[in-house]
Amino acid sequence: MAASSDKSKPNIVLIVSDDFGYGDAGIYGGGENRGMPTPNLDKLAADGMQFLSFYAQPSCTPGRAAMLTGRIPNRSGMTTVAFQGQGGGLPAAEWTLASVLKTAGYQTFFTGKWHLGESDYALPTAHGYDEMRHCGLYHLNAYTYADPEWFPDMDDELREMFAQVTKGALSGKAGGEVKEDFKVNGQYVNTPEKGVVGIPFYDEYVEQDALEYLDANAKSDTPFFLHVNFMKVHQPNMPHPDFKGKSLSKSKYADSIVENDARIGNIMDKIRSLGLAENTYVFWTTDNGAWQDVYPDAGYTPFRGTKGTVREGGNRVPAIAWGPGIKAGTRSADIVGGLDFMATFATLAGAELPDKDREGEPTIFDSYDMSPVLFGKGSSDRKNWFYFSENELTPGAVRAGHYKAVFNLRGDDGASTGGLAVDTNLGWKGAQSYVATVPQIFDLWQDPQERYDVFMNNYTEHTWTLVVFNEAIKELMQTYLKYPPRQLQSEGYTGPITVSQYQRFKFVRDQLAADGVNISLPTGN
C-alpha cells in the first residue's frame, strides 16, 4: 500500500520530552530564570515557531496515544496503561503517525519511551515503525520496582515477580524478532555488556540512536520520520554523570532539564551539519502538563492544576515547530495540540487520512491541520479543546475560543493554584468531583489561572457561554454513536461496588441469563 519514494517530500522529526513543564524552558520564562539554562530550545524557538496555547492530555499514556493516533484517548482506549506484566496496549486497529506516513512512502524509526503497552501487537514495530531501538515500555519509576535499594521492604516473591515481568530496553525491526538490549534499574551503572543500565544513562542511548539514524539516512532518496522520545524529565530525575551539578540551581530536576536541552541541541546540530535543514521539519513538545505532585522533582507551570487534572496546568504544554517555510521567531496563540500532528504530518507528506481503521471499520480523527498556522497563511480550524481524565466519555472541561467550562473539579482539595502549594495539589490523587447543574466558567485571556468563575458574576455574567459549550459537547457525543470508543486498555478504580449495587446487578443478570444472555461480572475496569 506504500506509495513510491519521493525525495522531494520533507523529512519529519518529532522530539518528545517527558513531564517537561510549561514554564521550564527559557523561551517560556524559565531557563536561567529558574536556574536551568535551555539555550538549545531557545534557539529552536528563535529559528522557528513557539506555541502559546498548545495542548496535550493530562498524563503520559493518553498524551502519547493522542499524539500518535490523532484521536482523543477514549476512542483508542488508551486513557492510562496497565502495570508491567499485564499486557495490553495500543489496539492493532489504530492508525499511527508512522503507519499513515508509511502510506506516503516514508521510512520510519522510533527510539525511547513508548508507554503504550507491552503486548506484541502494541509495540512500535507493529504500528508502522520500520525499526525501534531502546524502546522503553514504562515510565521510569516502574524500572525501580525490583530494585532492593529502592524498596527494601518489598516481599521477596513480589520483587521476583517484578523482576521477571518488567522488560528492559527493546530493539527490533518490523516483522522480525524483538530483543532486549538491557535491563534498567535505578542505579548509576552503565554496563550493557552485563545486561543492565541505570536510569541516568537511558537518554544517552536514545540520543545516540537518533544521531546514528540521521547519519545513515541523510543522503537517502526516501523521506524519513524520526520519532525521538526522551525519558527525562519524568521522575525519578537522576541526571547523567556528565550533567550532575551543571545547572545553575544544582538540583536533580534542573540538571536533568539541562541534559534534556543539550541532547535536543545535539540532534539539531546533526540535522544542520548534514545539510538536512532545507527539507526537514522538527517538532518538539512534551506528553502532558507539569507533574507538580512530585515536587521538588517536578516541572513548573504558571497555570492552575497539575498533571492528572483537567485544569490548564495539566494540559497546556510547551511546543516548538521548525523547518522550511516557518518564519523564524514567530509565535502562535491558536488553540492547537498534540492531536493535530496527525493531520499536519499528513499534509506535509502528501498523505490522506484513512476513513477506515486498520481492520476495515469506520474511524474518525480529532486532528486539525496546523500548516496554515505554521506557514503564516491563516488560523487553525480548531475552535475547541476537550479535556479528559482517565474514565471520562463526556469531557471534564471544554475550551471554546478563550472561554473554558470546567465540570470536573478533581485536584481542588489543594491550593487554588499549584504554584502556591505544590505538595497539597492532589492532581490525579484527588477524587473526581463534578459540579452540579452548571460548570465553572473562566475567561482564559483575562484569567489564565482559572481563579475567577464568571458564570454568574454580577458584572461579567457569562451564562450565555453554556450554549457554545453545550453545542460543542453535543457534536462530540454524536461522534461516539458512529465511532464507538474501544475497550479501555488499563485498570482504574472508579468507585466502590456496593452490596446493593451488586444485588441489583445480579438480579438483572439472572433475568437476562434466563433469556439466554450472559453478562460477565464487573472486573473494576
mmCIF file with all atom_site columns, C-alpha atoms in Angstrom, residues 308-309 389-390 408-413 426-434 493:
data_model
loop_
_atom_site.group_PDB
_atom_site.id
_atom_site.type_symbol
_atom_site.label_atom_id
_atom_site.label_alt_id
_atom_site.label_comp_id
_atom_site.label_asym_id
_atom_site.label_entity_id
_atom_site.label_seq_id
_atom_site.pdbx_PDB_ins_code
_atom_site.Cartn_x
_atom_site.Cartn_y
_atom_site.Cartn_z
_atom_site.occupancy
_atom_site.B_iso_or_equiv
_atom_site.pdbx_formal_charge
_atom_site.auth_seq_id
_atom_site.auth_comp_id
_atom_site.auth_asym_id
_atom_site.auth_atom_id
_atom_site.pdbx_PDB_model_num
ATOM 1  C CA . GLY A 1 308 ? -3.812  14.448 36.146 1.00 0.00 ? 308 GLY A CA 1
ATOM 2  C CA . THR A 1 309 ? -6.347  17.276 36.238 1.00 0.00 ? 309 THR A CA 1
ATOM 3  C CA . SER A 1 389 ? -9.321  12.431 32.781 1.00 0.00 ? 389 SER A CA 1
ATOM 4  C CA . GLU A 1 390 ? -8.981  8.643  32.708 1.00 0.00 ? 390 GLU A CA 1
ATOM 5  C CA . ASN A 1 408 ? -14.530 18.067 36.877 1.00 0.00 ? 408 ASN A CA 1
ATOM 6  C CA . LEU A 1 409 ? -13.036 19.734 39.963 1.00 0.00 ? 409 LEU A CA 1
ATOM 7  C CA . ARG A 1 410 ? -10.504 16.980 40.556 1.00 0.00 ? 410 ARG A CA 1
ATOM 8  C CA . GLY A 1 411 ? -7.449  18.132 42.482 1.00 0.00 ? 411 GLY A CA 1
ATOM 9  C CA . ASP A 1 412 ? -9.134  21.152 44.002 1.00 0.00 ? 412 ASP A CA 1
ATOM 10 C CA . ASP A 1 413 ? -8.700  19.766 47.532 1.00 0.00 ? 413 ASP A CA 1
ATOM 11 C CA . LEU A 1 426 ? -3.542  16.429 44.588 1.00 0.00 ? 426 LEU A CA 1
ATOM 12 C CA . GLY A 1 427 ? -3.659  16.105 40.823 1.00 0.00 ? 427 GLY A CA 1
ATOM 13 C CA . TRP A 1 428 ? -4.812  12.629 39.889 1.00 0.00 ? 428 TRP A CA 1
ATOM 14 C CA . LYS A 1 429 ? -4.611  11.591 43.552 1.00 0.00 ? 429 LYS A CA 1
ATOM 15 C CA . GLY A 1 430 ? -7.661  13.780 44.106 1.00 0.00 ? 430 GLY A CA 1
ATOM 16 C CA . ALA A 1 431 ? -11.061 12.226 43.637 1.00 0.00 ? 431 ALA A CA 1
ATOM 17 C CA . GLN A 1 432 ? -13.113 13.104 40.586 1.00 0.00 ? 432 GLN A CA 1
ATOM 18 C CA . SER A 1 433 ? -15.728 15.630 41.657 1.00 0.00 ? 433 SER A CA 1
ATOM 19 C CA . TYR A 1 434 ? -18.295 17.084 39.301 1.00 0.00 ? 434 TYR A CA 1
ATOM 20 C CA . TYR A 1 493 ? -10.712 2.499  40.254 1.00 0.00 ? 493 TYR A CA 1
#
